[in-house]
Amino acid sequence: MLISNFFEKKFLFVKMSRNPISVLQEFLQKNCYALPKYDVITTSSANCSFTYRVVCEIRSQSFSATGESKSKQTAKFNAAENLIMLLKSKNFNIFYELENIEPSDNDSPSSILNGVNFIGKLQEQCLKHRYVMPCYSEGVYSQGHSDFKITCTVGTYRVEGTSNGKKKQAKYACAKKMLEDLENMSEAQKLQYQIRDNTVQCVTKSSKDEMNTTTCTSKELSIDSPEKTSYVIKKALTLFPKLSKAHTLSVDSAKIKLSTYHTYFKSSLDNSQLTKFFEFYQTLNLHQIQNDISKLSSALHEICTILKINKQESVVKTVDDTNYGVVITLTTNPEFSDVAVADNYPEARLNVHYRMIRTIFYLLI
């Protein structure tokens, strides 16, 4: 689903406060989505003592961002702010602006270009180019408390900003310098300093094991993006017989726009089914059972019984590494699937059950 299209006509005006945690929470509540989840993912690093990750789910899509600081509250604050900037970059109508910082008397005229907020500009550039989000240190005073120094880190690259005792000015100068350095940095340097936020892409693979799948290797399943499209087609045709043995193929159904799929799914159910589903869902505490596969499996089974739909579970694995993928397909109209990949089968199965329960909920609200 194109998330931006979902919000085209749904504008949310949030009375601006200086607290991005509150702004994010208001946005999700007003649009009937689950509240964001904050987790401490590390308590030590070279520059920051605490790193928070905040995650929110919007119509079965998960968005996350991190924030770092020596203070737990500030780290949480930064995580919420970074997530807001991410949602804004995806065309969500969440109204929040970073605080503009006025320059000090000692700042040079070149430090401001038409009132540009370089802190916000840096975050936008990192999101646009898929860089690691910037991390700011708490800063320290130097020279008898006359100057304030603060550092900004993107990847492993660090710059320093100073001001005449004002933290905000130091952060402003620091962001400006980092932005300038990134613009002038070569691709080799970006690779050296781990500037880009590279995520590992999961590839569905299969092997011969106790679950009666076929044998493939990771190399066989890889497609390198060659110049000639004919090569890709030829490679896909060689993979199809192997993959089709591991998955039941059905006749392609009538085409439905992804942006309107939830309406078709919901309209296929009667009011009594929807009522029973939401009553059952309210009794679930997914946060407490998210690590219990037996309870998650029972919950999904009960949901399928209420909605009168069947589910099919399959597993794929490679012979040359330890990656597992578990796929759950629901026989709705049309069918839809969810998948989770992990380095062991129990974890992958646990994750896909949790994801599927949440997906059904978001499709029906």
Coordinates of C-alpha atoms in Angstrom, one line a residue, residues 1-363:
M1 CA 0.0 0.0 0.0
L2 CA 1.2 3.5 -0.7
I3 CA 1.1 5.0 2.7
S4 CA 1.2 8.6 1.4
N5 CA -2.0 8.0 -0.6
F6 CA -3.8 6.8 2.6
F7 CA -3.3 10.2 4.2
E8 CA -3.8 12.4 1.2
K9 CA -7.1 13.7 2.5
K10 CA -6.6 13.1 6.1
F11 CA -4.8 16.1 7.6
L12 CA -3.9 16.2 11.3
F13 CA -3.1 19.5 12.9
V14 CA -1.2 19.0 16.1
K15 CA -0.8 22.0 18.4
M16 CA 2.9 22.4 18.4
S17 CA 4.8 21.6 21.6
R18 CA 8.5 21.3 22.1
N19 CA 8.1 17.6 22.9
P20 CA 8.3 15.3 19.9
I21 CA 7.3 12.3 22.1
S22 CA 3.9 14.0 22.7
V23 CA 3.6 15.0 19.0
L24 CA 4.2 11.5 17.8
Q25 CA 1.8 10.0 20.3
E26 CA -0.9 12.4 19.4
F27 CA -0.5 11.7 15.7
L28 CA -0.8 7.9 16.2
Q29 CA -3.8 8.2 18.6
K30 CA -5.7 10.6 16.3
N31 CA -5.3 8.1 13.5
C32 CA -6.3 5.1 15.6
Y33 CA -2.9 3.4 15.5
A34 CA -1.0 1.6 18.3
L35 CA 1.2 3.8 20.5
P36 CA 4.9 3.8 19.7
K37 CA 7.2 1.4 21.4
Y38 CA 10.5 2.6 23.0
D39 CA 13.4 0.2 23.8
V40 CA 16.9 0.8 25.1
I41 CA 19.1 -1.1 22.6
T42 CA 22.5 -0.2 24.1
T43 CA 23.8 1.6 27.1
S44 CA 27.4 2.2 26.0
S45 CA 29.1 3.7 23.0
A46 CA 32.0 6.0 22.2
N47 CA 29.9 9.1 22.4
C48 CA 26.6 8.3 24.0
S49 CA 25.6 6.3 27.1
F50 CA 22.1 5.4 26.0
T51 CA 20.6 4.5 22.6
Y52 CA 16.8 4.3 22.3
R53 CA 14.9 2.8 19.4
V54 CA 11.3 3.8 18.8
V55 CA 9.0 1.7 16.6
C56 CA 5.5 2.4 15.3
E57 CA 3.4 0.4 13.0
I58 CA 1.0 2.0 10.4
R59 CA -1.2 -0.2 8.3
S60 CA 1.1 -3.3 8.7
Q61 CA 4.3 -1.3 7.9
S62 CA 6.9 -0.8 10.5
F63 CA 8.8 2.4 10.9
S64 CA 11.7 2.9 13.3
A65 CA 14.4 5.4 14.3
T66 CA 17.0 5.7 17.0
G67 CA 18.2 8.4 19.3
E68 CA 21.4 8.6 21.4
S69 CA 22.4 10.7 24.4
K70 CA 24.0 10.4 27.8
S71 CA 20.5 11.0 29.3
K72 CA 17.8 8.3 28.9
Q73 CA 15.1 11.0 28.5
T74 CA 17.1 12.9 25.9
A75 CA 17.8 9.7 23.9
K76 CA 14.1 8.9 23.9
F77 CA 13.4 12.5 22.9
N78 CA 15.8 12.3 20.0
A79 CA 14.4 8.9 18.8
A80 CA 10.9 10.3 18.7
E81 CA 12.2 13.4 16.8
N82 CA 14.0 11.3 14.2
L83 CA 11.0 9.1 13.7
I84 CA 8.8 12.1 13.1
M85 CA 11.3 13.3 10.5
L86 CA 11.2 9.9 8.8
L87 CA 7.4 9.9 8.7
K88 CA 7.5 13.5 7.2
S89 CA 9.9 12.3 4.5
K90 CA 7.3 9.6 3.7
N91 CA 4.7 12.3 3.2
F92 CA 2.8 11.7 6.4
N93 CA 0.9 14.8 7.5
I94 CA 2.5 15.1 11.0
F95 CA 3.1 18.7 11.8
Y96 CA 6.4 19.2 13.7
E97 CA 9.3 21.4 13.1
L98 CA 12.7 21.4 14.7
E99 CA 13.5 24.4 16.8
N100 CA 15.3 27.1 14.9
I101 CA 18.4 28.3 16.6
E102 CA 19.4 31.9 16.4
P103 CA 23.1 32.5 15.8
S104 CA 25.3 34.1 18.5
D105 CA 27.2 37.3 18.0
N106 CA 30.4 35.4 17.4
D107 CA 28.9 33.3 14.6
S108 CA 30.0 34.4 11.1
P109 CA 27.3 35.6 8.6
S110 CA 28.1 32.5 6.5
S111 CA 26.8 30.2 9.2
I112 CA 23.2 31.0 8.2
L113 CA 21.7 30.8 4.7
N114 CA 18.3 32.5 4.6
G115 CA 17.4 31.2 8.1
V116 CA 18.1 27.5 7.3
N117 CA 18.0 25.2 10.3
F118 CA 21.0 23.0 9.7
I119 CA 20.0 20.5 12.4
G120 CA 16.8 19.8 10.5
K121 CA 18.6 20.0 7.1
L122 CA 21.2 17.4 8.2
Q123 CA 18.4 15.0 9.3
E124 CA 16.6 15.5 6.0
Q125 CA 19.8 14.7 4.1
C126 CA 20.5 11.6 6.1
L127 CA 17.0 10.3 5.4
K128 CA 17.1 11.3 1.8
H129 CA 20.5 9.6 1.1
R130 CA 19.9 6.7 3.6
Y131 CA 22.8 7.8 5.8
V132 CA 23.0 6.8 9.5
M133 CA 21.0 9.3 11.5
P134 CA 23.3 11.9 13.3
C135 CA 24.1 11.4 17.0
Y136 CA 24.9 14.4 19.2
S137 CA 26.9 14.2 22.4
E138 CA 25.8 16.1 25.5
G139 CA 28.7 18.4 25.2
V140 CA 31.3 19.8 27.6
Y141 CA 32.6 23.2 28.7
S142 CA 36.2 24.2 28.1
Q143 CA 38.5 27.1 28.8
G144 CA 37.0 27.9 32.1
H145 CA 33.4 27.4 31.0
S146 CA 33.7 30.1 28.4
D147 CA 33.2 27.8 25.4
F148 CA 30.8 24.9 24.9
K149 CA 31.8 22.0 22.7
I150 CA 29.5 19.3 21.2
T151 CA 30.2 16.5 18.8
C152 CA 28.1 15.1 16.0
T153 CA 28.6 11.6 14.7
V154 CA 27.3 10.0 11.5
G155 CA 28.5 6.4 11.1
T156 CA 32.0 6.6 12.5
Y157 CA 32.7 10.1 11.2
R158 CA 32.8 12.8 13.9
V159 CA 32.9 16.6 13.8
E160 CA 33.0 19.1 16.6
G161 CA 31.1 22.4 17.1
T162 CA 31.8 25.2 19.6
S163 CA 30.0 28.3 20.9
N164 CA 30.4 30.9 23.5
G165 CA 28.9 28.9 26.3
K166 CA 25.6 28.1 24.5
K167 CA 24.7 24.5 23.9
K168 CA 22.2 25.2 21.1
Q169 CA 24.6 27.3 19.2
A170 CA 27.3 24.6 19.4
K171 CA 24.8 21.9 18.1
Y172 CA 23.8 24.3 15.3
A173 CA 27.4 24.8 14.3
C174 CA 28.2 21.1 14.6
A175 CA 25.3 20.1 12.3
K176 CA 26.3 22.7 9.7
K177 CA 29.9 21.4 9.6
M178 CA 28.7 17.8 9.3
L179 CA 26.4 18.7 6.5
E180 CA 29.2 20.5 4.6
D181 CA 31.6 17.5 5.1
L182 CA 29.0 15.0 3.9
E183 CA 28.4 17.0 0.7
N184 CA 32.1 17.1 0.0
M185 CA 32.8 13.5 1.0
S186 CA 33.7 11.0 -1.7
E187 CA 32.0 7.6 -2.0
A188 CA 35.1 5.9 -0.8
Q189 CA 35.2 8.0 2.3
K190 CA 31.5 7.3 3.0
L191 CA 32.3 3.6 2.8
Q192 CA 35.3 4.0 5.0
Y193 CA 33.3 5.9 7.7
Q194 CA 30.2 3.7 7.3
I195 CA 28.1 6.7 6.5
R196 CA 25.3 4.8 4.6
D197 CA 22.7 2.9 6.6
N198 CA 23.0 -0.4 4.7
T199 CA 20.3 -2.9 5.6
V200 CA 20.6 -6.6 4.8
Q201 CA 18.1 -7.7 2.2
C202 CA 16.4 -11.0 3.0
V203 CA 16.2 -13.4 0.1
T204 CA 13.9 -16.4 0.1
K205 CA 15.8 -19.6 -0.2
S206 CA 15.0 -23.3 0.1
S207 CA 16.8 -26.6 0.9
K208 CA 16.1 -30.3 1.3
D209 CA 15.3 -30.9 5.0
E210 CA 12.7 -32.5 7.2
M211 CA 10.0 -30.1 5.9
N212 CA 10.2 -31.6 2.3
T213 CA 11.5 -28.5 0.6
T214 CA 13.8 -28.7 -2.4
T215 CA 17.5 -28.0 -2.6
C216 CA 18.8 -24.6 -3.7
T217 CA 21.9 -22.7 -2.8
S218 CA 22.2 -18.9 -2.1
K219 CA 24.3 -18.5 -5.2
E220 CA 21.6 -20.1 -7.4
L221 CA 19.0 -17.8 -5.9
S222 CA 20.9 -14.6 -6.4
I223 CA 20.2 -12.3 -9.4
D224 CA 23.0 -9.7 -10.0
S225 CA 21.0 -7.1 -12.0
P226 CA 22.8 -7.5 -15.3
E227 CA 22.5 -5.1 -18.2
K228 CA 20.3 -7.3 -20.4
T229 CA 16.8 -8.0 -19.1
S230 CA 16.8 -11.3 -21.0
Y231 CA 19.4 -12.7 -18.7
V232 CA 17.2 -12.0 -15.7
I233 CA 14.2 -13.7 -17.3
K234 CA 16.3 -16.7 -18.1
K235 CA 17.6 -16.9 -14.6
A236 CA 14.1 -16.6 -13.1
L237 CA 12.8 -19.4 -15.4
T238 CA 15.5 -21.7 -14.1
L239 CA 14.5 -20.9 -10.5
F240 CA 10.8 -21.3 -11.0
P241 CA 10.6 -25.2 -11.1
K242 CA 12.5 -25.5 -7.8
L243 CA 10.6 -22.8 -6.0
S244 CA 7.2 -24.0 -7.3
K245 CA 7.8 -27.4 -5.7
A246 CA 8.0 -25.7 -2.2
H247 CA 4.9 -23.6 -2.6
T248 CA 1.4 -24.4 -3.8
L249 CA 0.5 -22.3 -6.8
S250 CA -3.1 -21.2 -7.5
V251 CA -4.8 -19.5 -10.4
D252 CA -4.2 -15.8 -10.4
S253 CA -7.2 -14.0 -9.0
A254 CA -8.7 -10.7 -10.3
K255 CA -6.4 -7.8 -9.9
I256 CA -7.1 -5.5 -6.9
K257 CA -5.3 -2.3 -6.1
L258 CA -3.1 -2.7 -3.1
S259 CA -4.3 0.7 -1.7
T260 CA -7.8 -0.7 -1.5
Y261 CA -7.1 -4.2 -0.4
H262 CA -8.1 -3.6 3.2
T263 CA -11.6 -2.6 2.1
Y264 CA -12.0 -5.8 0.1
F265 CA -10.8 -7.9 3.0
K266 CA -13.1 -6.1 5.5
S267 CA -16.1 -6.3 3.2
S268 CA -15.7 -10.1 2.9
L269 CA -16.5 -10.4 6.6
D270 CA -19.9 -9.9 8.3
N271 CA -20.4 -7.7 11.3
S272 CA -20.6 -10.6 13.7
Q273 CA -17.2 -11.8 12.6
L274 CA -15.7 -8.4 13.0
T275 CA -17.3 -7.9 16.5
K276 CA -16.0 -11.3 17.7
F277 CA -12.5 -10.5 16.3
F278 CA -12.2 -7.2 18.1
E279 CA -13.5 -8.7 21.3
F280 CA -11.0 -11.4 21.1
Y281 CA -8.2 -9.1 20.1
Q282 CA -8.9 -6.9 23.2
T283 CA -8.3 -9.9 25.4
L284 CA -4.8 -10.4 23.9
N285 CA -1.8 -8.8 25.4
L286 CA 0.7 -9.2 22.5
H287 CA 3.5 -7.5 24.4
Q288 CA 3.4 -10.3 27.1
I289 CA 3.0 -13.2 24.7
Q290 CA 5.2 -12.0 21.9
N291 CA 8.0 -14.5 23.0
D292 CA 5.6 -17.5 23.5
I293 CA 5.1 -19.3 20.2
S294 CA 2.5 -21.6 21.6
K295 CA 0.3 -18.7 22.7
L296 CA 0.9 -16.8 19.5
S297 CA 0.0 -19.9 17.4
S298 CA -3.2 -20.5 19.5
A299 CA -4.2 -16.8 19.1
L300 CA -3.7 -16.8 15.3
H301 CA -5.6 -20.1 15.1
E302 CA -8.5 -18.6 17.0
I303 CA -8.5 -15.5 14.8
C304 CA -8.6 -17.7 11.7
T305 CA -11.5 -19.6 13.2
I306 CA -13.5 -16.4 14.0
L307 CA -12.9 -15.0 10.5
K308 CA -13.4 -18.4 8.8
I309 CA -10.2 -18.3 6.9
N310 CA -7.5 -20.9 6.5
K311 CA -3.7 -20.4 6.9
Q312 CA -0.8 -22.2 5.3
E313 CA 2.6 -22.2 6.9
S314 CA 5.8 -23.0 5.0
V315 CA 9.5 -22.8 5.7
V316 CA 12.5 -22.2 3.5
K317 CA 16.1 -22.5 4.3
T318 CA 19.5 -22.5 2.5
V319 CA 22.0 -25.3 2.5
D320 CA 25.0 -23.1 2.7
D321 CA 24.1 -20.8 5.7
T322 CA 21.8 -20.9 8.7
N323 CA 19.1 -18.5 7.5
Y324 CA 15.4 -19.6 7.9
G325 CA 12.4 -18.0 6.5
V326 CA 8.8 -18.8 7.6
V327 CA 5.9 -17.8 5.5
I328 CA 2.2 -17.7 6.6
T329 CA -0.4 -17.3 3.8
L330 CA -4.1 -16.6 4.6
T331 CA -6.9 -17.7 2.2
T332 CA -8.6 -14.3 2.2
N333 CA -9.9 -12.6 -1.0
P334 CA -7.3 -12.1 -2.4
E335 CA -4.7 -14.2 -0.5
F336 CA -2.0 -12.4 1.4
S337 CA 1.2 -13.6 3.1
D338 CA 3.7 -12.4 5.7
V339 CA 7.2 -13.6 6.1
A340 CA 9.9 -13.4 8.8
V341 CA 13.6 -14.3 8.4
A342 CA 16.0 -15.3 11.2
D343 CA 19.1 -17.3 11.8
N344 CA 17.0 -20.1 13.4
Y345 CA 13.7 -21.6 12.7
P346 CA 12.0 -21.0 16.1
E347 CA 12.7 -17.3 16.0
A348 CA 11.5 -16.9 12.4
R349 CA 8.3 -18.8 13.3
L350 CA 7.8 -16.7 16.4
N351 CA 8.2 -13.4 14.5
V352 CA 5.9 -14.3 11.6
H353 CA 3.1 -15.3 13.9
Y354 CA 3.4 -12.0 15.8
R355 CA 3.6 -10.0 12.6
M356 CA 0.5 -11.7 11.0
I357 CA -1.7 -11.0 14.1
R358 CA -0.7 -7.4 14.0
T359 CA -1.3 -7.2 10.2
I360 CA -4.8 -8.6 10.4
F361 CA -5.6 -6.1 13.2
Y362 CA -4.4 -3.1 11.1
L363 CA -6.3 -4.3 8.0

